[in-house]
Structures are given as C-alpha cells and as structure tokens.
Amino acid sequence: NAGVTQTPKFQVLKTGQSMTLQCAQDMNHEYMSWYRQDPGMGLRLIHYSVGAGITDQGEVPNGYNVSRSTTEDFPLRLLSAAPSQTSVYFCASSYDNPRTLLDGYTFGSGTRLTVV
Amino acid sequence: GQQVMQIPQYQHVQEGEDFTTYCNSSTTLSNIQWYKQRPGGHPVFLIQLVKSGEVKKQKRLTFQFGEAKKNSSLHITATQTTDVGTYFCAGPNTGGFKTIFGAGTRLFVKA
C-alpha cells in the first residue's frame, strides 16, 4: 500500500513550457484534490474530483487543468508555465468528500516546481 | 468568500513550555481537521472534530471545537523538539466539496 504517490519530486520549467504533475493513489479513495503551498499562504485548492469522470475548480484554478479518467489517477496539467506558478504542489485524497470526511486527507510527498 | 484564519503565524518556545494555536472560520463548520507538517515534509492528518464543544486528546495534544463550531484550538503541553513544524486547521466550505486550510502556525522549539 503506497498511499499517494506524486511524481516528479522536483521540476524546473522555463516560462511558457507545459508539463503534467502525476498523482496516483492505491487506497480506492473517491475524492482527490490538488493544492499549492506558498510561504505564509497555507494550502490553496486548485482543483478537486469527487470521483472518476468528475472534476471541479477550487480557489486558484487559472492556468491549470485536470482530468480523472480512473479512480486511481488525478494528473495536474500546467498549460503554459509562469513564474507565479513556482510553488510546492500537493495531491491529497480521501474516502469521502469534505463534509462527511472521517479520517482526514492523505497527502502525497509533493512536487517542488520552479518556473524561470 | 469563506475564510479560515489561524493565529499566531509563528511561535518560538523553549522546550518544556506550552503552545497554543487558534483557528477561526468566517462560517460555521460541519467539522474541523488538524494537520502537522514537518519542515520539508507534507501535511499529516492529526485529528477531526465534529461536535459542538468537542474536546479530544492525543498524548500531550489537546484539541477543542468551539460551541458555535466556528473556532478551534490546538494546545501542546510541555513541548518537545519533535513538535517542531507547521500546524494547519482545515474545514469544508459551505457547499461541502472543498476543504479550506488556514495559513498555519509554525512552531519553533528551542532545546
């Protein structure tokens, strides 16, 4: 049982490049989400999914796309990287949605992205 | 929009001193969660509170949920160097499908 696996752990991109951050979980969790963490700003929700085939926007969705073709995978795509997207990105999953959540989220180890 | 605020932003303590962080939501929460993130690590779930006025303990950590379900606190008794890190509170938004995190309180413990 690996939990939530994120790849890559580190990435440097040039402005305008695109890339996909991978997130996979093996716990059969229905709910998955992406957060970005910036100093002094806590964790801000980018996109979330309540199940395969269903995604929705969080607080800061601009510049990012997601898809959920399977229960296990929830990739985050940066369409055209900008320096403002330099951040640490965390994927998190849970059995339930936030209102009925019982055991909290399981977080991946994060991807540290730098856009130059 | 809905906000979850935490104070203080930073706290420096001497090992053995107590520590408290406070969390306040702009709206009533159906539940509140607490997470700990060690430096360079990822958030790890500590506990969830659901009932008004609920108090839960985990060894030296005491968690409280306010009567109005809009505020919460985490108290650590006799801090140790292993307690260093950032403590986050989080709760669902009004619609129930998004979790909003506070900005966190970073704890420094001097041996």
CSV table of C-alpha atoms in Angstrom, one decimal:
chain,number,residue,atom,x,y,z
A,1,ASN,CA,0.0,0.0,0.0
A,2,ALA,CA,1.9,3.0,-1.3
A,3,GLY,CA,-0.7,5.7,-0.3
A,4,VAL,CA,-0.5,8.8,-2.5
A,5,THR,CA,2.4,8.9,-5.0
A,6,GLN,CA,3.4,12.1,-6.7
A,7,THR,CA,6.0,12.5,-9.5
A,8,PRO,CA,8.2,14.2,-10.1
A,9,LYS,CA,9.6,15.4,-6.8
A,10,PHE,CA,11.4,18.4,-8.3
A,11,GLN,CA,11.0,20.2,-11.6
A,12,VAL,CA,12.4,23.3,-13.2
A,13,LEU,CA,10.5,24.7,-16.2
A,14,LYS,CA,11.0,27.6,-18.5
A,15,THR,CA,8.3,30.2,-18.8
A,16,GLY,CA,5.8,29.0,-21.4
A,17,GLN,CA,6.5,25.3,-21.1
A,18,SER,CA,3.8,22.9,-20.3
A,19,MET,CA,4.0,19.8,-18.1
A,20,THR,CA,1.9,17.3,-16.1
A,21,LEU,CA,2.3,16.6,-12.4
A,22,GLN,CA,1.3,13.0,-11.7
A,23,CYS,CA,-0.7,11.8,-8.7
A,24,ALA,CA,-1.8,8.2,-8.1
A,25,GLN,CA,-3.4,6.6,-5.0
A,26,ASP,CA,-4.0,2.9,-4.3
A,27,MET,CA,-6.5,3.3,-1.4
A,28,ASN,CA,-9.6,3.3,-3.6
A,29,HIS,CA,-10.3,6.9,-2.5
A,30,GLU,CA,-13.1,8.6,-4.4
A,31,TYR,CA,-12.1,12.2,-3.5
A,32,MET,CA,-8.9,13.7,-4.8
A,33,SER,CA,-7.6,17.2,-4.8
A,34,TRP,CA,-4.6,19.4,-5.7
A,35,TYR,CA,-3.2,22.1,-3.5
A,36,ARG,CA,-0.4,24.6,-3.9
A,37,GLN,CA,1.6,25.8,-1.0
A,38,ASP,CA,3.3,29.2,-0.9
A,39,PRO,CA,5.1,30.8,2.1
A,40,GLY,CA,2.7,32.4,4.5
A,41,MET,CA,-0.4,31.4,2.5
A,42,GLY,CA,-1.1,27.9,3.6
A,43,LEU,CA,-2.6,25.4,1.2
A,44,ARG,CA,-4.8,26.7,-1.6
A,45,LEU,CA,-7.1,24.4,-3.5
A,46,ILE,CA,-6.5,24.3,-7.3
A,47,HIS,CA,-8.9,21.5,-8.5
A,48,TYR,CA,-10.7,18.6,-7.0
A,49,SER,CA,-12.6,15.5,-8.1
A,50,VAL,CA,-15.4,13.6,-6.3
A,51,GLY,CA,-15.0,10.5,-8.4
A,52,ALA,CA,-13.9,9.2,-11.8
A,53,GLY,CA,-15.1,11.5,-14.6
A,54,ILE,CA,-16.0,14.4,-12.3
A,55,THR,CA,-13.8,17.4,-11.6
A,56,ASP,CA,-14.3,20.9,-10.5
A,57,GLN,CA,-12.4,24.1,-9.7
A,58,GLY,CA,-11.0,25.2,-6.4
A,59,GLU,CA,-9.8,28.6,-5.2
A,60,VAL,CA,-7.0,29.1,-7.7
A,61,PRO,CA,-7.7,27.1,-10.9
A,62,ASN,CA,-6.4,29.5,-13.5
A,63,GLY,CA,-3.5,28.1,-15.6
A,64,TYR,CA,-4.2,24.5,-14.6
A,65,ASN,CA,-6.2,21.6,-16.0
A,66,VAL,CA,-7.2,18.3,-14.5
A,67,SER,CA,-8.9,15.1,-15.6
A,68,ARG,CA,-10.0,12.0,-13.7
A,69,SER,CA,-10.3,9.0,-16.1
A,70,THR,CA,-9.7,6.4,-13.4
A,71,THR,CA,-10.3,6.3,-9.6
A,72,GLU,CA,-6.5,6.0,-9.0
A,73,ASP,CA,-5.0,8.8,-11.1
A,74,PHE,CA,-5.5,12.6,-10.9
A,75,PRO,CA,-2.9,14.4,-13.1
A,76,LEU,CA,-2.5,18.2,-12.9
A,77,ARG,CA,-1.5,19.9,-16.2
A,78,LEU,CA,0.2,23.3,-16.4
A,79,LEU,CA,-0.7,24.7,-19.7
A,80,SER,CA,1.9,27.5,-20.1
A,81,ALA,CA,4.1,27.8,-17.1
A,82,ALA,CA,4.6,31.2,-15.5
A,83,PRO,CA,6.9,32.3,-12.6
A,84,SER,CA,3.8,32.9,-10.5
A,85,GLN,CA,3.3,29.1,-10.6
A,86,THR,CA,6.5,28.5,-8.7
A,87,SER,CA,5.3,26.6,-5.7
A,88,VAL,CA,5.1,23.3,-3.9
A,89,TYR,CA,2.2,21.2,-5.2
A,90,PHE,CA,0.5,18.6,-3.1
A,91,CYS,CA,-2.0,16.0,-4.1
A,92,ALA,CA,-4.4,14.7,-1.4
A,93,SER,CA,-7.1,12.0,-1.3
A,94,SER,CA,-9.8,10.7,1.0
A,95,TYR,CA,-12.7,8.2,1.0
A,96,ASP,CA,-15.3,10.9,1.4
A,97,ASN,CA,-16.0,14.5,0.4
A,98,PRO,CA,-15.0,17.3,2.9
A,99,ARG,CA,-18.4,17.5,4.6
A,100,THR,CA,-18.6,13.8,5.5
A,101,LEU,CA,-14.9,13.3,5.9
A,102,LEU,CA,-14.0,11.0,8.8
A,103,ASP,CA,-10.2,10.3,8.6
A,104,GLY,CA,-8.8,13.3,7.0
A,105,TYR,CA,-6.8,13.5,3.8
A,106,THR,CA,-3.7,11.5,2.8
A,107,PHE,CA,-1.2,13.8,1.2
A,108,GLY,CA,1.5,12.9,-1.3
A,109,SER,CA,5.1,14.0,-0.7
A,110,GLY,CA,4.8,16.9,-3.0
A,111,THR,CA,6.3,18.3,-6.2
A,112,ARG,CA,8.6,21.3,-5.9
A,113,LEU,CA,8.2,23.3,-9.1
A,114,THR,CA,10.3,26.3,-10.1
A,115,VAL,CA,9.4,28.3,-13.2
A,116,VAL,CA,12.3,30.5,-14.6
B,1,GLY,CA,-15.5,34.2,0.3
B,2,GLN,CA,-15.2,31.7,3.2
B,3,GLN,CA,-12.0,32.2,5.2
B,4,VAL,CA,-10.2,30.1,7.8
B,5,MET,CA,-7.8,32.2,9.9
B,6,GLN,CA,-5.0,31.0,12.2
B,7,ILE,CA,-3.0,32.8,14.8
B,8,PRO,CA,-0.3,33.2,15.6
B,9,GLN,CA,1.6,32.9,12.4
B,10,TYR,CA,4.8,31.9,14.2
B,11,GLN,CA,5.6,30.8,17.8
B,12,HIS,CA,9.0,30.4,19.4
B,13,VAL,CA,9.0,28.4,22.6
B,14,GLN,CA,11.6,26.9,25.0
B,15,GLU,CA,11.4,23.2,25.2
B,16,GLY,CA,9.0,22.3,28.0
B,17,GLU,CA,6.8,25.3,27.5
B,18,ASP,CA,3.2,25.1,26.4
B,19,PHE,CA,2.0,26.1,23.0
B,20,THR,CA,-1.5,27.0,21.6
B,21,THR,CA,-2.7,27.8,18.1
B,22,TYR,CA,-6.1,29.2,17.3
B,23,CYS,CA,-8.3,28.7,14.3
B,24,ASN,CA,-11.3,30.9,13.3
B,25,SER,CA,-13.7,30.4,10.5
B,26,SER,CA,-15.9,33.0,8.9
B,27,THR,CA,-18.7,30.4,8.7
B,28,THR,CA,-20.0,27.5,10.8
B,29,LEU,CA,-18.1,24.3,10.0
B,30,SER,CA,-19.6,20.8,9.9
B,31,ASN,CA,-16.2,19.5,11.0
B,32,ILE,CA,-12.6,20.8,11.5
B,33,GLN,CA,-9.4,18.9,10.9
B,34,TRP,CA,-5.9,19.5,12.2
B,35,TYR,CA,-2.7,18.6,10.3
B,36,LYS,CA,1.0,18.8,11.1
B,37,GLN,CA,3.7,19.4,8.5
B,38,ARG,CA,7.3,18.9,9.4
B,39,PRO,CA,9.9,21.2,7.7
B,40,GLY,CA,10.4,19.9,4.1
B,41,GLY,CA,7.6,17.4,4.5
B,42,HIS,CA,3.9,17.0,3.7
B,43,PRO,CA,0.8,17.6,5.8
B,44,VAL,CA,-0.1,14.7,8.0
B,45,PHE,CA,-3.6,14.3,9.4
B,46,LEU,CA,-3.8,14.5,13.2
B,47,ILE,CA,-7.5,14.6,14.2
B,48,GLN,CA,-11.0,15.6,13.2
B,49,LEU,CA,-13.6,17.3,15.5
B,50,VAL,CA,-17.3,17.2,14.6
B,51,LYS,CA,-19.4,18.0,17.6
B,52,SER,CA,-20.0,21.4,19.2
B,53,GLY,CA,-17.8,21.9,22.2
B,54,GLU,CA,-15.9,18.7,21.5
B,55,VAL,CA,-12.5,18.1,23.2
B,56,LYS,CA,-10.1,15.4,22.1
B,57,LYS,CA,-6.7,14.5,23.4
B,58,GLN,CA,-3.7,12.8,21.9
B,59,LYS,CA,-1.0,12.4,24.5
B,60,ARG,CA,0.3,16.0,25.0
B,61,LEU,CA,-2.0,17.5,22.4
B,62,THR,CA,-5.5,18.8,23.2
B,63,PHE,CA,-7.9,19.8,20.5
B,64,GLN,CA,-11.1,21.8,21.1
B,65,PHE,CA,-14.0,22.7,18.8
B,66,GLY,CA,-16.0,25.8,19.8
B,67,GLU,CA,-19.6,25.8,20.8
B,68,ALA,CA,-20.6,27.7,17.7
B,69,LYS,CA,-18.5,25.4,15.5
B,70,LYS,CA,-16.6,28.4,14.1
B,71,ASN,CA,-13.4,28.2,16.1
B,72,SER,CA,-11.0,25.6,17.3
B,73,SER,CA,-7.7,25.4,19.1
B,74,LEU,CA,-4.7,23.0,19.5
B,75,HIS,CA,-2.8,23.1,22.7
B,76,ILE,CA,0.5,21.3,23.2
B,77,THR,CA,1.6,20.7,26.8
B,78,ALA,CA,5.4,20.7,27.6
B,79,THR,CA,6.6,21.0,24.0
B,80,GLN,CA,9.4,18.8,22.7
B,81,THR,CA,11.8,19.3,19.8
B,82,THR,CA,9.8,16.7,17.9
B,83,ASP,CA,6.8,19.1,17.9
B,84,VAL,CA,8.5,21.5,15.5
B,85,GLY,CA,6.6,22.1,12.3
B,86,THR,CA,3.6,23.9,11.0
B,87,TYR,CA,0.1,23.1,12.3
B,88,PHE,CA,-2.8,23.7,10.0
B,89,CYS,CA,-6.5,23.7,10.6
B,90,ALA,CA,-9.0,23.0,7.8
B,91,GLY,CA,-12.7,22.7,7.2
B,92,PRO,CA,-15.2,22.2,4.5
B,93,ASN,CA,-16.7,25.1,2.6
B,94,THR,CA,-20.4,25.8,2.7
B,95,GLY,CA,-21.0,23.7,-0.3
B,96,GLY,CA,-19.2,20.8,1.3
B,97,PHE,CA,-16.9,19.7,-1.6
B,98,LYS,CA,-13.9,21.9,-0.9
B,99,THR,CA,-11.6,22.0,2.1
B,100,ILE,CA,-10.3,25.4,3.1
B,101,PHE,CA,-7.0,25.4,5.0
B,102,GLY,CA,-5.8,28.1,7.4
B,103,ALA,CA,-2.4,29.6,6.7
B,104,GLY,CA,-0.8,27.6,9.5
B,105,THR,CA,1.1,28.3,12.7
B,106,ARG,CA,4.8,27.5,12.6
B,107,LEU,CA,6.2,26.2,15.8
B,108,PHE,CA,9.9,26.5,16.7
B,109,VAL,CA,11.2,24.7,19.8
B,110,LYS,CA,14.5,25.6,21.3
B,111,ALA,CA,16.2,22.9,23.3
